[in-house]
Amino acid sequence: GAVVSQHPSWVICKSGTSVKIECRSLDFQATTMFWYRQFPKQSLMLMATSNEGSKATYEQGVEKDKFLINHASLTLSTLTVTSAHPEDSSFYICSAREGTGGWTEAFFGQGTRLTVV
Amino acid sequence: AQKVTQAQTEISVVEKEDVTLDCVYETRDTTYYLFWYKQPPSGELVFLIRRNSFDEQNEISGRYSWNFQKSTSSFNFTITASQVVDSAVYFCALSEAVTLSYNTDKLIFGTGTRLQVFP
């Protein structure tokens, strides 16, 4: 089946620095990618929907200037957490869908555990 | 508004027991999709099943079975003869087909049910 690769799997950064997380579709073209955030023992909350070549659509309450999303190609979307703070520590997961018509399954990356110290 | 409720926060069973995970959803749309995902301790989400709103047939896949009932807005998941490897968090999710391009429709997740299977 299709594979979505997320990198890095985990990262520790100092408060105030920025962190970039990559999400790649390895064997299909992903016109749409989604970024989710999951706090410990909680559900996945959608942060934003990323469409290739256009600006991301952010969910209510998500700061677009803090969580920068770029979907520059059909196989790569990036999430940059700018000026990270300890409260940004979380598990970030991306998912990607193939194609532009009809229903396709959403494949998930393996997630990135971010710890801000 | 769309909403997915998984009332069971944690379930513990002993190996070989059957266990049912409940999922109740809310949606105003007549066309929608329901999903179950498994999240093992490693964190990645494993797709288990997708069901569209027009197909109420129950499905069985090995030890897994799903019971979709539109009358009660439920999409319950049963594991028969549970095994230790089934221990994980299970998420039910809903997606409404409200756009021409289904690929932009987002998934609404329930809060998950943590299943622990003891040997």
Coordinates of C-alpha atoms in Angstrom, one line a residue:
Chain A
G1 CA 0.0 0.0 0.0
A2 CA 0.9 3.7 -0.2
V3 CA 3.5 4.9 2.2
V4 CA 3.7 8.3 3.9
S5 CA 7.0 9.0 5.6
Q6 CA 7.4 11.6 8.3
H7 CA 10.8 13.0 9.4
P8 CA 12.1 13.2 12.1
S9 CA 10.4 10.6 14.3
W10 CA 11.3 12.6 17.3
V11 CA 13.0 15.9 18.1
I12 CA 14.0 17.8 21.1
C13 CA 14.5 21.5 20.8
K14 CA 15.2 24.5 23.0
S15 CA 12.4 27.0 23.7
G16 CA 12.4 29.8 21.2
T17 CA 13.8 27.8 18.3
S18 CA 12.0 26.6 15.2
V19 CA 11.5 23.0 14.2
K20 CA 10.6 21.7 10.7
I21 CA 8.8 18.4 10.2
E22 CA 8.6 16.8 6.8
C23 CA 5.8 14.6 5.4
R24 CA 6.5 12.8 2.2
S25 CA 4.3 10.5 0.1
L26 CA 6.7 7.9 -1.2
D27 CA 4.8 6.2 -4.0
F28 CA 1.9 8.4 -4.9
Q29 CA 1.2 12.0 -5.6
A30 CA -0.6 13.7 -2.7
T31 CA -2.7 16.6 -3.7
T32 CA -3.9 17.1 -0.2
M33 CA -2.1 16.6 3.1
F34 CA -3.5 17.0 6.6
W35 CA -1.6 17.9 9.7
Y36 CA -2.9 16.6 13.1
R37 CA -1.7 17.2 16.6
Q38 CA -2.2 14.7 19.4
F39 CA -1.6 15.4 23.1
P40 CA -0.8 12.4 25.4
K41 CA -3.8 10.1 25.8
Q42 CA -6.0 12.4 23.7
S43 CA -7.5 12.3 20.2
L44 CA -6.1 13.6 17.0
M45 CA -7.0 17.2 16.3
L46 CA -6.8 18.5 12.8
M47 CA -4.6 21.5 12.6
A48 CA -4.7 22.3 8.9
T49 CA -5.3 21.0 5.4
S50 CA -2.6 21.6 2.9
N51 CA -3.2 21.6 -0.8
E52 CA -0.3 21.5 -3.2
G53 CA 0.6 25.0 -4.6
S54 CA -1.8 26.9 -2.5
K55 CA -2.1 28.3 1.0
A56 CA -3.0 25.9 3.8
T57 CA -6.4 26.0 5.4
Y58 CA -6.1 26.2 9.2
E59 CA -8.7 25.0 11.7
Q60 CA -10.2 27.5 14.1
G61 CA -7.8 28.2 17.0
V62 CA -4.6 27.2 15.2
E63 CA -2.1 30.0 14.8
K64 CA -1.0 30.1 11.2
D65 CA 1.9 32.3 12.0
K66 CA 3.2 29.8 14.5
F67 CA 2.5 26.6 12.6
L68 CA 3.8 27.3 9.1
I69 CA 2.7 24.8 6.5
N70 CA 4.2 24.5 3.0
H71 CA 3.1 22.1 0.3
A72 CA 5.4 22.9 -2.5
S73 CA 5.3 19.7 -4.4
L74 CA 2.9 16.7 -4.8
T75 CA 5.1 14.6 -2.6
L76 CA 6.2 16.9 0.2
S77 CA 4.5 19.0 2.8
T78 CA 6.3 20.6 5.7
L79 CA 5.2 21.9 9.1
T80 CA 7.4 24.4 10.8
V81 CA 6.8 25.2 14.5
T82 CA 8.2 28.6 14.9
S83 CA 9.5 30.0 18.3
A84 CA 8.6 26.7 19.9
H85 CA 7.5 26.7 23.6
P86 CA 7.0 23.8 26.0
E87 CA 3.3 23.9 25.4
D88 CA 3.9 23.0 21.8
S89 CA 5.3 19.7 22.9
S90 CA 3.1 17.1 21.3
F91 CA 2.8 14.3 18.8
Y92 CA 2.3 15.6 15.2
I93 CA 1.0 13.3 12.5
C94 CA 0.5 14.0 8.8
S95 CA -1.7 12.2 6.4
A96 CA -2.0 12.3 2.6
R97 CA -4.5 11.4 0.0
E98 CA -3.8 10.5 -3.6
G99 CA -5.4 12.0 -6.7
T100 CA -8.1 14.5 -7.3
G101 CA -11.2 12.6 -8.0
G102 CA -13.4 10.1 -6.2
W103 CA -12.7 8.6 -2.8
T104 CA -9.2 7.7 -1.8
E105 CA -7.9 6.5 1.5
A106 CA -5.9 8.7 3.8
F107 CA -2.5 7.3 4.6
F108 CA -0.8 8.4 7.8
G109 CA 2.8 9.0 8.6
Q110 CA 4.4 7.5 11.6
G111 CA 4.3 10.7 13.5
T112 CA 6.8 13.1 15.1
R113 CA 7.2 13.5 18.8
L114 CA 8.2 17.1 19.6
T115 CA 9.6 18.0 23.0
V116 CA 10.4 21.6 23.7
V117 CA 12.7 22.2 26.7
Chain B
A1 CA -22.0 19.6 13.4
Q2 CA -20.0 16.4 13.0
K3 CA -19.0 14.6 16.1
V4 CA -17.7 11.1 17.0
T5 CA -18.2 9.7 20.5
Q6 CA -16.2 6.8 21.9
A7 CA -17.6 6.5 25.4
Q8 CA -15.3 3.8 26.5
T9 CA -12.0 5.4 27.6
E10 CA -10.2 2.2 28.5
I11 CA -11.1 -1.5 28.3
S12 CA -9.1 -4.3 29.8
V13 CA -9.7 -7.9 28.9
V14 CA -7.9 -11.2 29.2
E15 CA -6.6 -13.0 26.1
K16 CA -9.2 -14.9 24.1
E17 CA -12.1 -12.8 25.4
D18 CA -14.3 -11.0 22.8
V19 CA -14.4 -7.2 23.1
T20 CA -16.6 -4.6 21.5
L21 CA -15.6 -1.0 21.1
D22 CA -18.4 1.4 20.7
C23 CA -18.6 4.4 18.3
V24 CA -21.5 6.8 18.0
Y25 CA -21.5 9.6 15.4
E26 CA -23.4 12.7 14.6
T27 CA -23.7 14.2 11.2
R28 CA -26.3 16.2 9.2
D29 CA -25.1 14.8 5.9
T30 CA -26.7 11.8 4.2
T31 CA -23.4 10.9 2.5
Y32 CA -20.5 10.2 4.8
Y33 CA -17.7 7.7 5.6
L34 CA -16.8 6.0 8.8
F35 CA -13.4 4.6 9.7
W36 CA -11.6 2.7 12.4
Y37 CA -7.9 3.1 13.0
K38 CA -5.6 1.3 15.4
Q39 CA -2.7 3.2 17.1
P40 CA -0.2 0.9 18.7
P41 CA 2.3 2.3 21.2
S42 CA 4.7 3.2 18.4
G43 CA 2.3 5.9 17.4
E44 CA 1.5 5.3 13.8
L45 CA -2.1 5.0 12.7
V46 CA -3.1 1.8 11.1
F47 CA -6.1 1.8 8.8
L48 CA -8.6 -1.0 9.6
I49 CA -11.8 -0.2 7.7
R50 CA -13.8 2.3 5.8
R51 CA -17.6 2.2 5.4
N52 CA -19.8 4.5 3.4
S53 CA -23.2 5.6 4.7
F54 CA -25.1 3.7 2.0
D55 CA -23.6 0.3 2.9
E56 CA -25.0 -1.0 6.1
Q57 CA -23.8 -4.5 5.6
N58 CA -21.8 -5.8 8.5
E59 CA -18.2 -6.8 7.7
I60 CA -15.9 -9.4 9.0
S61 CA -12.2 -9.6 8.5
G62 CA -10.6 -12.4 10.4
R63 CA -11.1 -11.8 14.1
Y64 CA -12.4 -8.3 13.4
S65 CA -16.0 -7.4 12.7
W66 CA -17.9 -4.2 12.4
N67 CA -21.6 -3.5 13.0
F68 CA -22.9 -0.4 11.2
Q69 CA -26.4 0.7 12.2
K70 CA -27.7 4.0 10.8
S71 CA -30.8 3.9 12.9
T72 CA -28.7 4.4 16.0
S73 CA -25.8 6.2 14.4
S74 CA -23.4 3.6 15.6
F75 CA -20.4 1.8 14.1
N76 CA -19.2 -0.7 16.6
F77 CA -16.1 -2.7 16.3
T78 CA -15.7 -6.3 17.8
I79 CA -12.5 -8.2 18.2
T80 CA -13.1 -11.9 18.7
A81 CA -10.7 -14.0 20.7
S82 CA -8.5 -11.0 21.6
Q83 CA -4.7 -11.3 21.6
V84 CA -2.0 -9.3 23.4
V85 CA -1.0 -7.8 20.1
D86 CA -4.4 -6.2 19.9
S87 CA -3.4 -3.9 22.7
A88 CA -3.6 -0.4 21.3
V89 CA -5.7 2.7 21.1
Y90 CA -8.5 2.4 18.6
F91 CA -10.0 5.5 17.0
C92 CA -13.3 5.8 15.2
A93 CA -13.5 8.6 12.6
L94 CA -16.0 10.3 10.4
S95 CA -15.7 12.1 7.1
E96 CA -18.5 13.9 5.3
A97 CA -18.4 13.9 1.6
V98 CA -19.4 17.5 1.3
T99 CA -17.0 18.6 -1.5
L100 CA -16.7 17.6 -5.1
S101 CA -13.2 16.5 -4.3
Y102 CA -13.4 13.9 -1.6
N103 CA -9.7 14.2 -1.1
T104 CA -10.1 17.5 0.8
D105 CA -12.6 16.1 3.3
K106 CA -11.1 16.0 6.7
L107 CA -11.4 13.2 9.3
I108 CA -13.1 13.9 12.6
F109 CA -11.7 11.5 15.2
G110 CA -13.3 10.2 18.4
T111 CA -11.4 10.4 21.6
G112 CA -10.2 6.8 21.3
T113 CA -10.5 3.7 23.3
R114 CA -7.4 2.2 24.9
L115 CA -7.6 -1.6 24.8
Q116 CA -5.4 -3.6 27.0
V117 CA -5.3 -7.4 26.5
F118 CA -3.6 -9.3 29.2
P119 CA -2.1 -12.8 28.8

